[in-house]
CSV table of C-alpha atoms and ligand atoms in Angstrom, one decimal:
chain,number,residue,atom,x,y,z
I,1,UNK,CA,118.6,137.1,122.9
I,2,UNK,CA,122.2,137.7,122.4
I,3,UNK,CA,122.2,140.8,120.2
I,4,UNK,CA,125.1,142.8,118.8
I,5,UNK,CA,122.8,146.1,118.6
I,6,UNK,CA,123.8,149.0,121.0
I,7,UNK,CA,120.5,151.6,121.9
I,8,UNK,CA,121.6,155.1,122.5
I,9,UNK,CA,119.1,157.0,124.5
I,10,UNK,CA,118.8,160.8,123.5
I,11,UNK,CA,120.2,162.3,120.7
I,12,UNK,CA,122.2,165.4,121.8
I,13,UNK,CA,125.9,165.8,121.4
I,14,UNK,CA,126.6,163.0,123.4
I,15,UNK,CA,123.7,160.5,122.0
I,16,UNK,CA,124.8,161.4,118.2
I,17,UNK,CA,128.4,161.1,118.9
I,18,UNK,CA,128.0,157.6,120.9
I,19,UNK,CA,125.7,156.3,117.9
I,20,UNK,CA,128.2,157.8,115.7
I,21,UNK,CA,131.1,155.5,116.9
I,22,UNK,CA,129.3,152.6,118.3
I,23,UNK,CA,128.3,152.3,114.3
I,24,UNK,CA,132.2,153.4,113.0
I,25,UNK,CA,133.5,150.3,115.2
I,26,UNK,CA,130.8,147.8,113.9
I,27,UNK,CA,127.4,147.9,115.6
I,28,UNK,CA,124.0,148.9,114.3
I,29,UNK,CA,122.7,151.3,116.5
I,30,UNK,CA,119.4,152.4,117.2
I,31,UNK,CA,119.3,156.2,118.7
I,32,UNK,CA,116.2,156.9,120.5
I,33,UNK,CA,115.2,160.6,120.8
I,34,UNK,CA,111.8,161.7,122.7
I,35,UNK,CA,111.8,165.0,120.5
I,36,UNK,CA,110.8,165.3,116.9
I,37,UNK,CA,114.3,166.8,116.4
I,38,UNK,CA,117.8,165.3,117.4
I,39,UNK,CA,120.3,168.0,118.2
I,40,UNK,CA,119.9,167.9,121.9
I,41,UNK,CA,120.0,171.6,123.8
I,42,UNK,CA,122.2,173.3,121.1
I,43,UNK,CA,119.1,172.9,118.6
I,44,UNK,CA,116.1,172.6,121.1
I,45,UNK,CA,116.8,175.7,123.1
I,46,UNK,CA,117.9,177.7,120.0
I,47,UNK,CA,121.5,177.9,121.0
I,48,UNK,CA,123.6,181.1,118.9
I,49,UNK,CA,127.3,180.3,118.5
I,50,UNK,CA,129.6,177.3,120.6
I,51,UNK,CA,132.5,178.3,122.8
I,52,UNK,CA,135.3,178.9,122.0
I,53,UNK,CA,135.5,179.4,118.5
I,54,UNK,CA,132.0,180.9,118.2
I,55,UNK,CA,131.0,178.5,115.6
I,56,UNK,CA,127.5,178.5,114.8
I,57,UNK,CA,125.6,175.8,117.1
I,58,UNK,CA,123.0,175.1,113.9
I,59,UNK,CA,125.7,174.3,111.9
I,60,UNK,CA,127.6,172.1,114.2
I,61,UNK,CA,124.8,170.2,115.3
I,62,UNK,CA,123.7,169.7,111.9
I,63,UNK,CA,127.3,167.9,111.3
I,64,UNK,CA,126.5,165.6,113.7
I,65,UNK,CA,123.1,165.1,112.7
I,66,UNK,CA,123.8,164.0,109.1
I,67,UNK,CA,127.0,161.9,110.1
I,68,UNK,CA,124.3,159.3,111.8
I,69,UNK,CA,121.8,160.2,109.4
I,70,UNK,CA,124.2,159.3,106.7
I,71,UNK,CA,124.7,155.4,108.3
I,72,UNK,CA,123.2,152.5,107.0
I,73,UNK,CA,123.6,151.4,110.7
I,74,UNK,CA,122.1,153.8,113.2
I,75,UNK,CA,118.3,153.6,113.0
I,76,UNK,CA,117.1,156.8,114.2
I,77,UNK,CA,113.7,157.3,116.2
I,78,UNK,CA,112.5,160.9,117.2
I,79,UNK,CA,109.4,161.0,118.5
I,80,UNK,CA,109.9,158.1,120.7
I,81,UNK,CA,110.2,157.1,124.4
I,82,UNK,CA,111.4,154.3,126.0
I,83,UNK,CA,108.7,152.2,128.6
I,84,UNK,CA,110.6,149.3,129.4
I,85,UNK,CA,114.3,147.4,129.6
I,86,UNK,CA,114.4,143.9,130.5
I,87,UNK,CA,117.4,141.1,130.5
I,88,UNK,CA,120.9,141.5,130.9
I,89,UNK,CA,124.2,142.9,129.6
I,90,UNK,CA,124.5,141.1,126.3
I,91,UNK,CA,120.8,140.7,125.7
I,92,UNK,CA,118.4,143.6,126.9
I,93,UNK,CA,114.8,143.9,125.7
I,94,UNK,CA,113.8,147.6,125.4
I,95,UNK,CA,110.3,148.6,125.1
I,96,UNK,CA,109.8,151.5,122.4
I,97,UNK,CA,106.6,153.7,122.3
I,98,UNK,CA,105.8,155.8,119.5
I,99,UNK,CA,103.0,158.0,118.3
I,100,UNK,CA,100.3,155.6,120.2
I,101,UNK,CA,102.0,152.0,119.2
I,102,UNK,CA,104.2,150.1,120.7
I,103,UNK,CA,107.3,147.6,120.3
I,104,UNK,CA,110.9,146.8,121.4
I,105,UNK,CA,114.5,146.3,120.0
I,106,UNK,CA,116.8,143.5,121.4
I,107,UNK,CA,120.5,145.4,122.7
I,108,UNK,CA,123.6,144.0,123.6
I,109,UNK,CA,124.4,147.1,125.1
I,110,UNK,CA,122.7,150.4,126.3
I,111,UNK,CA,124.3,153.9,126.1
I,112,UNK,CA,122.2,156.8,128.5
I,113,UNK,CA,122.6,160.0,127.2
I,114,UNK,CA,119.8,161.9,127.9
I,115,UNK,CA,121.3,165.1,129.2
I,116,UNK,CA,120.3,168.2,131.4
I,117,UNK,CA,117.8,171.0,131.7
I,118,UNK,CA,118.4,174.7,132.8
I,119,UNK,CA,117.8,175.4,136.4
I,120,UNK,CA,114.6,177.4,136.3
I,121,UNK,CA,115.1,180.6,138.1
I,122,UNK,CA,111.6,181.4,139.8
I,123,UNK,CA,112.0,178.3,141.6
I,124,UNK,CA,113.8,179.4,144.5
I,125,UNK,CA,116.1,181.9,143.5
I,126,UNK,CA,112.9,184.8,143.8
I,127,UNK,CA,115.2,187.6,144.9
I,128,UNK,CA,116.1,187.6,141.3
I,129,UNK,CA,111.8,188.0,140.1
I,130,UNK,CA,112.7,186.4,136.6
I,131,UNK,CA,109.3,185.6,136.0
I,132,UNK,CA,108.1,189.3,137.3
I,133,UNK,CA,110.3,191.4,135.6
I,134,UNK,CA,110.4,190.9,131.8
I,135,UNK,CA,113.8,192.3,130.8
I,136,UNK,CA,115.2,190.1,133.8
I,137,UNK,CA,116.1,187.1,131.6
I,138,UNK,CA,118.6,183.5,131.5
I,139,UNK,CA,121.3,183.1,129.5
I,140,UNK,CA,119.1,180.1,127.6
I,141,UNK,CA,116.7,183.4,126.7
I,142,UNK,CA,119.9,185.5,125.9
I,143,UNK,CA,121.2,182.6,123.5
I,144,UNK,CA,117.6,182.8,121.4
I,145,UNK,CA,118.0,186.7,121.4
I,146,UNK,CA,121.5,186.7,119.9
I,147,UNK,CA,120.6,184.1,117.4
I,148,UNK,CA,117.6,186.0,116.8
I,149,UNK,CA,120.4,188.5,115.3
I,150,UNK,CA,118.8,191.1,117.5
I,151,UNK,CA,119.4,192.1,121.1
I,152,UNK,CA,116.8,194.3,122.6
I,153,UNK,CA,115.5,195.1,125.9
I,154,UNK,CA,112.3,192.8,125.9
I,155,UNK,CA,110.0,195.3,127.6
I,156,UNK,CA,110.6,198.2,124.7
I,157,UNK,CA,111.9,196.3,122.5
I,158,UNK,CA,114.6,198.9,122.9
I,159,UNK,CA,118.2,198.8,122.3
I,160,UNK,CA,119.6,198.4,125.6
I,161,UNK,CA,122.1,200.8,127.1
I,162,UNK,CA,123.4,198.6,130.4
I,163,UNK,CA,123.5,195.0,130.1
I,164,UNK,CA,124.2,192.5,133.7
I,165,UNK,CA,125.1,189.1,134.0
I,166,UNK,CA,124.3,187.5,137.0
I,167,UNK,CA,126.6,184.5,137.7
I,168,UNK,CA,126.1,180.9,139.5
I,169,UNK,CA,122.0,181.3,139.8
I,170,UNK,CA,121.2,177.7,141.1
I,171,UNK,CA,124.7,176.5,141.1
I,172,UNK,CA,127.2,176.5,143.9
I,173,UNK,CA,124.2,177.3,146.0
I,174,UNK,CA,123.6,175.5,149.2
I,175,UNK,CA,121.0,177.0,150.4
I,176,UNK,CA,119.2,175.8,147.1
I,177,UNK,CA,121.5,172.6,147.5
I,178,UNK,CA,123.4,172.8,144.2
I,179,UNK,CA,126.4,173.5,145.6
I,180,UNK,CA,128.5,172.1,142.4
I,181,UNK,CA,129.6,174.1,139.6
I,182,UNK,CA,127.9,173.8,136.4
I,183,UNK,CA,131.3,174.7,134.8
I,184,UNK,CA,129.9,176.2,131.6
I,185,UNK,CA,128.1,179.5,132.7
I,186,UNK,CA,130.8,181.7,133.2
I,187,UNK,CA,132.5,180.9,129.8
I,188,UNK,CA,128.6,181.2,127.8
I,189,UNK,CA,127.9,184.5,129.8
I,190,UNK,CA,131.6,185.8,128.8
I,191,UNK,CA,130.4,184.4,124.8
I,192,UNK,CA,127.6,186.3,125.2
I,193,UNK,CA,129.0,189.4,126.3
I,194,UNK,CA,130.7,189.5,123.9
I,195,UNK,CA,128.2,188.6,121.3
I,196,UNK,CA,126.5,191.3,123.0
I,197,UNK,CA,128.8,194.1,122.5
I,198,UNK,CA,129.2,193.4,118.8
I,199,UNK,CA,125.4,193.4,118.5
I,200,UNK,CA,125.0,196.7,120.6
I,201,UNK,CA,128.2,198.5,120.0
I,202,UNK,CA,127.5,201.2,122.5
I,203,UNK,CA,125.7,199.6,125.4
I,204,UNK,CA,128.1,198.7,128.9
I,205,UNK,CA,128.1,194.9,129.9
I,206,UNK,CA,128.5,193.9,133.3
I,207,UNK,CA,129.9,190.4,134.9
I,208,UNK,CA,128.8,190.2,138.4
I,209,UNK,CA,130.7,186.8,139.6
I,210,UNK,CA,131.6,185.2,142.8
I,211,UNK,CA,135.1,184.1,140.6
I,212,UNK,CA,135.3,183.0,137.2
I,213,UNK,CA,135.7,179.5,136.0
I,214,UNK,CA,137.0,179.1,132.6
I,215,UNK,CA,138.6,175.6,131.4
I,216,UNK,CA,141.1,175.7,129.1
I,217,UNK,CA,140.8,177.3,125.7
I,218,UNK,CA,138.1,179.1,127.0
I,219,UNK,CA,140.6,181.6,129.4
I,220,UNK,CA,142.6,182.7,126.7
I,221,UNK,CA,139.9,182.6,124.0
I,222,UNK,CA,136.6,184.1,125.9
I,223,UNK,CA,137.6,185.5,129.3
I,224,UNK,CA,140.5,187.7,128.0
I,225,UNK,CA,138.9,188.9,124.7
I,226,UNK,CA,135.9,190.2,126.4
I,227,UNK,CA,137.9,192.5,129.0
I,228,UNK,CA,141.1,193.5,126.6
I,229,UNK,CA,139.1,193.9,123.1
I,230,UNK,CA,135.4,194.2,123.7
I,231,UNK,CA,135.7,196.0,127.0
I,232,UNK,CA,133.2,194.1,129.6
I,233,UNK,CA,133.3,194.9,132.7
I,234,UNK,CA,133.8,191.9,135.6
I,235,UNK,CA,132.8,192.6,139.0
I,236,UNK,CA,133.8,190.4,141.8
I,237,UNK,CA,130.4,191.0,143.7
I,238,UNK,CA,127.1,189.1,145.1
I,239,UNK,CA,123.7,190.1,144.0
I,240,UNK,CA,120.8,190.0,146.6
I,241,UNK,CA,117.6,191.6,144.5
I,242,UNK,CA,116.6,193.5,141.3
I,243,UNK,CA,113.9,195.6,142.1
I,244,UNK,CA,112.4,197.9,138.8
I,245,UNK,CA,112.7,201.6,139.2
I,246,UNK,CA,111.2,204.1,136.4
I,247,UNK,CA,111.6,201.6,133.6
I,248,UNK,CA,114.9,200.3,134.7
I,249,UNK,CA,115.9,197.6,136.5
I,250,UNK,CA,118.0,198.4,139.8
I,251,UNK,CA,120.4,195.7,141.1
I,252,UNK,CA,121.6,195.7,144.3
I,253,UNK,CA,124.4,193.6,146.4
I,254,UNK,CA,127.7,193.8,147.8
I,255,UNK,CA,131.3,194.6,145.4
I,256,UNK,CA,133.1,192.1,147.9
I,257,UNK,CA,136.9,193.4,145.9
I,258,UNK,CA,135.7,197.0,147.5
I,259,UNK,CA,133.8,195.1,150.3
I,260,UNK,CA,131.0,198.0,149.9
I,261,UNK,CA,127.0,197.7,148.9
I,262,UNK,CA,126.3,198.2,145.0
I,263,UNK,CA,123.2,199.6,143.8
I,264,UNK,CA,123.5,200.1,139.7
I,265,UNK,CA,121.0,200.7,137.4
I,266,UNK,CA,120.3,198.3,134.3
I,267,UNK,CA,118.3,197.6,131.1
I,268,UNK,CA,118.9,194.1,130.8
I,269,UNK,CA,119.8,191.5,133.9
I,270,UNK,CA,120.5,187.9,132.4
I,271,UNK,CA,120.8,184.9,135.2
I,272,UNK,CA,123.8,182.7,134.3
I,273,UNK,CA,121.3,179.5,135.1
I,274,UNK,CA,123.4,176.4,136.5
I,275,UNK,CA,122.6,173.0,134.4
I,276,UNK,CA,120.2,170.3,136.8
I,277,UNK,CA,119.6,166.8,135.4
I,278,UNK,CA,116.8,166.3,132.8
I,279,UNK,CA,113.9,164.7,133.2
I,280,UNK,CA,114.9,162.5,130.8
I,281,UNK,CA,117.7,161.5,132.8
I,282,UNK,CA,115.3,161.4,136.4
I,283,UNK,CA,112.7,158.9,134.3
I,284,UNK,CA,115.5,157.1,132.7
I,285,UNK,CA,117.5,156.3,135.3
I,286,UNK,CA,114.4,155.1,137.4
I,287,UNK,CA,113.7,152.7,134.1
I,288,UNK,CA,117.1,151.7,134.3
I,289,UNK,CA,117.7,151.6,138.2
I,290,UNK,CA,120.5,153.6,137.9
I,291,UNK,CA,121.5,155.0,141.3
I,292,UNK,CA,121.6,158.9,140.8
I,293,UNK,CA,124.0,161.1,143.1
I,294,UNK,CA,122.5,163.5,145.4
I,295,UNK,CA,121.8,166.1,142.7
I,296,UNK,CA,119.7,163.2,140.5
I,297,UNK,CA,123.0,163.0,137.8
I,298,UNK,CA,123.8,159.3,137.1
I,299,UNK,CA,126.2,157.9,139.1
I,300,UNK,CA,128.9,155.9,137.4
I,301,UNK,CA,130.5,153.0,139.3
I,302,UNK,CA,134.3,153.8,139.1
I,303,UNK,CA,134.1,157.7,139.4
I,304,UNK,CA,137.3,159.2,137.8
I,305,UNK,CA,139.2,156.1,136.3
I,306,UNK,CA,135.9,155.1,134.7
I,307,UNK,CA,133.5,157.8,133.6
I,308,UNK,CA,130.6,156.2,131.8
I,309,UNK,CA,130.1,152.4,133.3
I,310,UNK,CA,127.1,152.4,135.7
I,311,UNK,CA,126.4,149.8,138.2
I,312,UNK,CA,124.4,147.8,135.9
I,313,UNK,CA,126.4,146.1,133.7
I,314,UNK,CA,125.7,146.8,130.0
I,315,UNK,CA,124.8,150.0,130.9
I,316,UNK,CA,126.6,152.7,130.2
I,317,UNK,CA,126.0,157.0,130.8
I,318,UNK,CA,127.7,159.6,129.1
I,319,UNK,CA,127.5,163.7,128.6
I,320,UNK,CA,125.7,165.9,131.1
I,321,UNK,CA,123.2,162.9,132.0
I,322,UNK,CA,126.0,162.0,134.2
I,323,UNK,CA,127.2,165.8,135.6
I,324,UNK,CA,127.0,169.5,134.6
I,325,UNK,CA,129.6,169.0,131.1
I,326,UNK,CA,130.5,171.5,128.3
I,327,UNK,CA,130.6,169.7,124.5
I,328,UNK,CA,134.4,168.6,124.5
I,329,UNK,CA,133.4,166.6,128.4
I,330,UNK,CA,130.2,165.3,126.1
I,331,UNK,CA,131.7,164.4,122.7
I,332,UNK,CA,135.0,162.1,125.1
I,333,UNK,CA,132.4,160.4,127.6
I,334,UNK,CA,130.6,159.7,124.3
I,335,UNK,CA,133.5,157.9,122.6
I,336,UNK,CA,134.4,156.5,126.0
I,337,UNK,CA,131.1,154.9,126.1
I,338,UNK,CA,130.4,153.6,122.4
I,339,UNK,CA,134.1,152.0,122.7
I,340,UNK,CA,133.0,150.1,126.1
I,341,UNK,CA,129.1,149.5,124.8
I,342,UNK,CA,131.2,147.6,122.1
I,343,UNK,CA,133.4,145.9,123.5
I,344,UNK,CA,131.5,144.4,126.3
I,345,UNK,CA,129.3,143.3,122.9
I,346,UNK,CA,132.8,141.3,121.7
I,347,UNK,CA,133.4,139.7,124.9
I,348,UNK,CA,130.3,138.3,125.0
I,349,UNK,CA,131.1,136.8,122.0
I,350,UNK,CA,128.5,138.2,119.5
I,351,UNK,CA,130.2,139.1,116.6
I,352,UNK,CA,130.0,142.2,115.6
Z,1,FAD,C1,123.1,178.3,127.6
Z,1,FAD,C2,124.1,177.2,127.5
Z,1,FAD,C3,124.8,177.2,126.2
Z,1,FAD,C4,125.8,176.4,126.4
Z,1,FAD,N1,126.9,176.6,125.2
Z,1,FAD,C5,128.0,176.0,124.8
Z,1,FAD,C6,128.8,176.1,124.6
Z,1,FAD,O1,128.9,177.2,123.5
Z,1,FAD,N2,130.1,175.2,124.3
Z,1,FAD,C7,130.1,174.4,125.2
Z,1,FAD,O2,131.1,173.1,125.1
Z,1,FAD,N3,129.0,173.8,125.4
Z,1,FAD,C8,127.8,174.2,125.9
Z,1,FAD,N4,126.8,174.1,126.5
Z,1,FAD,C9,126.7,172.9,127.2
Z,1,FAD,C10,126.0,171.9,126.5
Z,1,FAD,O3,124.5,172.6,125.5
Z,1,FAD,C11,125.9,170.2,126.8
Z,1,FAD,O4,127.6,170.2,126.9
Z,1,FAD,C12,125.2,169.7,126.0
Z,1,FAD,O5,124.0,170.0,125.3
Z,1,FAD,C13,125.7,168.0,126.5
Z,1,FAD,O6,124.8,167.4,125.5
Z,1,FAD,P1,123.7,165.9,125.9
Z,1,FAD,O7,123.9,165.1,125.0
Z,1,FAD,O8,124.7,165.1,126.9
Z,1,FAD,O9,122.6,166.3,126.7
Z,1,FAD,P2,121.7,167.2,126.0
Z,1,FAD,O10,121.7,168.8,124.9
Z,1,FAD,O11,120.5,167.8,127.0
Z,1,FAD,O12,120.9,166.1,125.3
Z,1,FAD,C14,119.8,165.0,125.9
Z,1,FAD,C15,118.7,164.7,124.8
Z,1,FAD,O13,118.2,163.7,125.0
Z,1,FAD,C16,117.3,163.6,124.7
Z,1,FAD,N5,116.0,162.9,126.2
Z,1,FAD,C17,115.9,163.2,127.3
Z,1,FAD,N6,115.6,162.3,127.9
Z,1,FAD,C18,114.4,161.6,126.6
Z,1,FAD,C19,114.3,160.4,127.2
Z,1,FAD,N7,113.8,160.0,128.3
Z,1,FAD,N8,114.2,159.5,125.9
Z,1,FAD,C20,114.5,159.8,124.7
Z,1,FAD,N9,115.6,161.4,124.5
Z,1,FAD,C21,115.6,161.8,125.6
Z,1,FAD,C22,116.9,164.9,124.5
Z,1,FAD,O14,115.5,165.3,123.9
Z,1,FAD,C23,118.3,165.5,124.6
Z,1,FAD,O15,117.7,165.9,122.9
Z,1,FAD,C24,126.0,175.3,126.9
Z,1,FAD,C25,124.8,175.4,127.9
Z,1,FAD,C26,124.0,175.9,128.3
Z,1,FAD,C27,122.8,176.1,129.3
Z,2,SF4,S1,130.5,178.2,135.4
Z,2,SF4,FE1,130.8,180.4,136.6
Z,2,SF4,S2,128.9,180.9,136.5
Z,2,SF4,FE2,128.8,178.5,136.8
Z,2,SF4,S3,128.4,178.0,138.6
Z,2,SF4,FE3,130.5,177.5,137.7
Z,2,SF4,S4,131.2,180.0,138.9
Z,2,SF4,FE4,129.4,180.1,138.4
């Protein structure tokens, strides 16, 4: 049946913003989130502060969630999954399942915002021994530690003296097939390096990188202050292995500026893992018949000039479901998807 409703799948930053804007444009919205709480990765993975203003992640997400829960046009369903989608643009039927019961809602348009997951560093980058060495952690683990207010060496609970970041773990890696840059990890690592220097002022912090990729204001607000004010050491180099030695970690590789082998001792090593499509993005692209690219991210129809329209009429995709994205990207594409979804409903003649 023709409907003026927009169904948004995924209530992370992208889905929350898409829902908020579609409702602001006059459409009723059903926002589906499979977890019990909305907020996406910044909430589910306990992010501490967000780039580039170091705003508290819980506070920022609470603001986005409030804007949705306080809007009468938005029906938010947590703990709910989409089981089937039938129909066509303007008149979809979306099957939902929650707590053992099922129902369906009509929708004129659908926005997919099912996001990403962190690269699993134990999967293929075994030389870093993520699952074997407790003091090898990821940037996602480090966010949790920083949020807890205490940054310690996990195996001893003691204050670390030397902390290293290794960039591009699971990204820009032809061997594992993830040739793309995950966009956010250089900025996140530099942000965390600043936070660690503030929490543990005596610790020396090193970032081993292939090349640092900072976008827009992240360069002047994070990268330069990290070096100039917070004395973070950036070393251009490739790390090939991490080994335990006398209660510490030996980090081995090559200093590519000096062109010589390098071996340094650290207390904590943080792997800057990249972004991969979430399980939900993979599952939903199957249910919605959306083509994905070779990495599993949803393909949009018109690439650079239209980053949200998919090849299935009436279905739009935004945020990290479409490819590595920071919050700026996610919010911008959410707005574009919401505007296109409501405009499609209007052009089908359904009053909004
Ligand atoms: C360690 C780390 C720190 C970061 N910090 C920053 C930062 O400081 N600043 C910044 O700009 N960016 C940061 N990012 C990037 C930021 O996390 C993403 O840009 C943002 O989360 C993307 O939002 P999203 O809504 O598209 O995806 P997600 O945040 O992944 O949200 C997707 C939502 O969809 C839900 N979902 C998935 N599948 C389904 C399904 N089948 N049905 C219903 N719901 C489903 C998920 O549960 C989730 O709630 C960071 C990334 C990492 C890895
Ligand atoms: S953002 Fe930096 S760490 Fe992440 S993949 Fe790109 S270059 Fe590597």
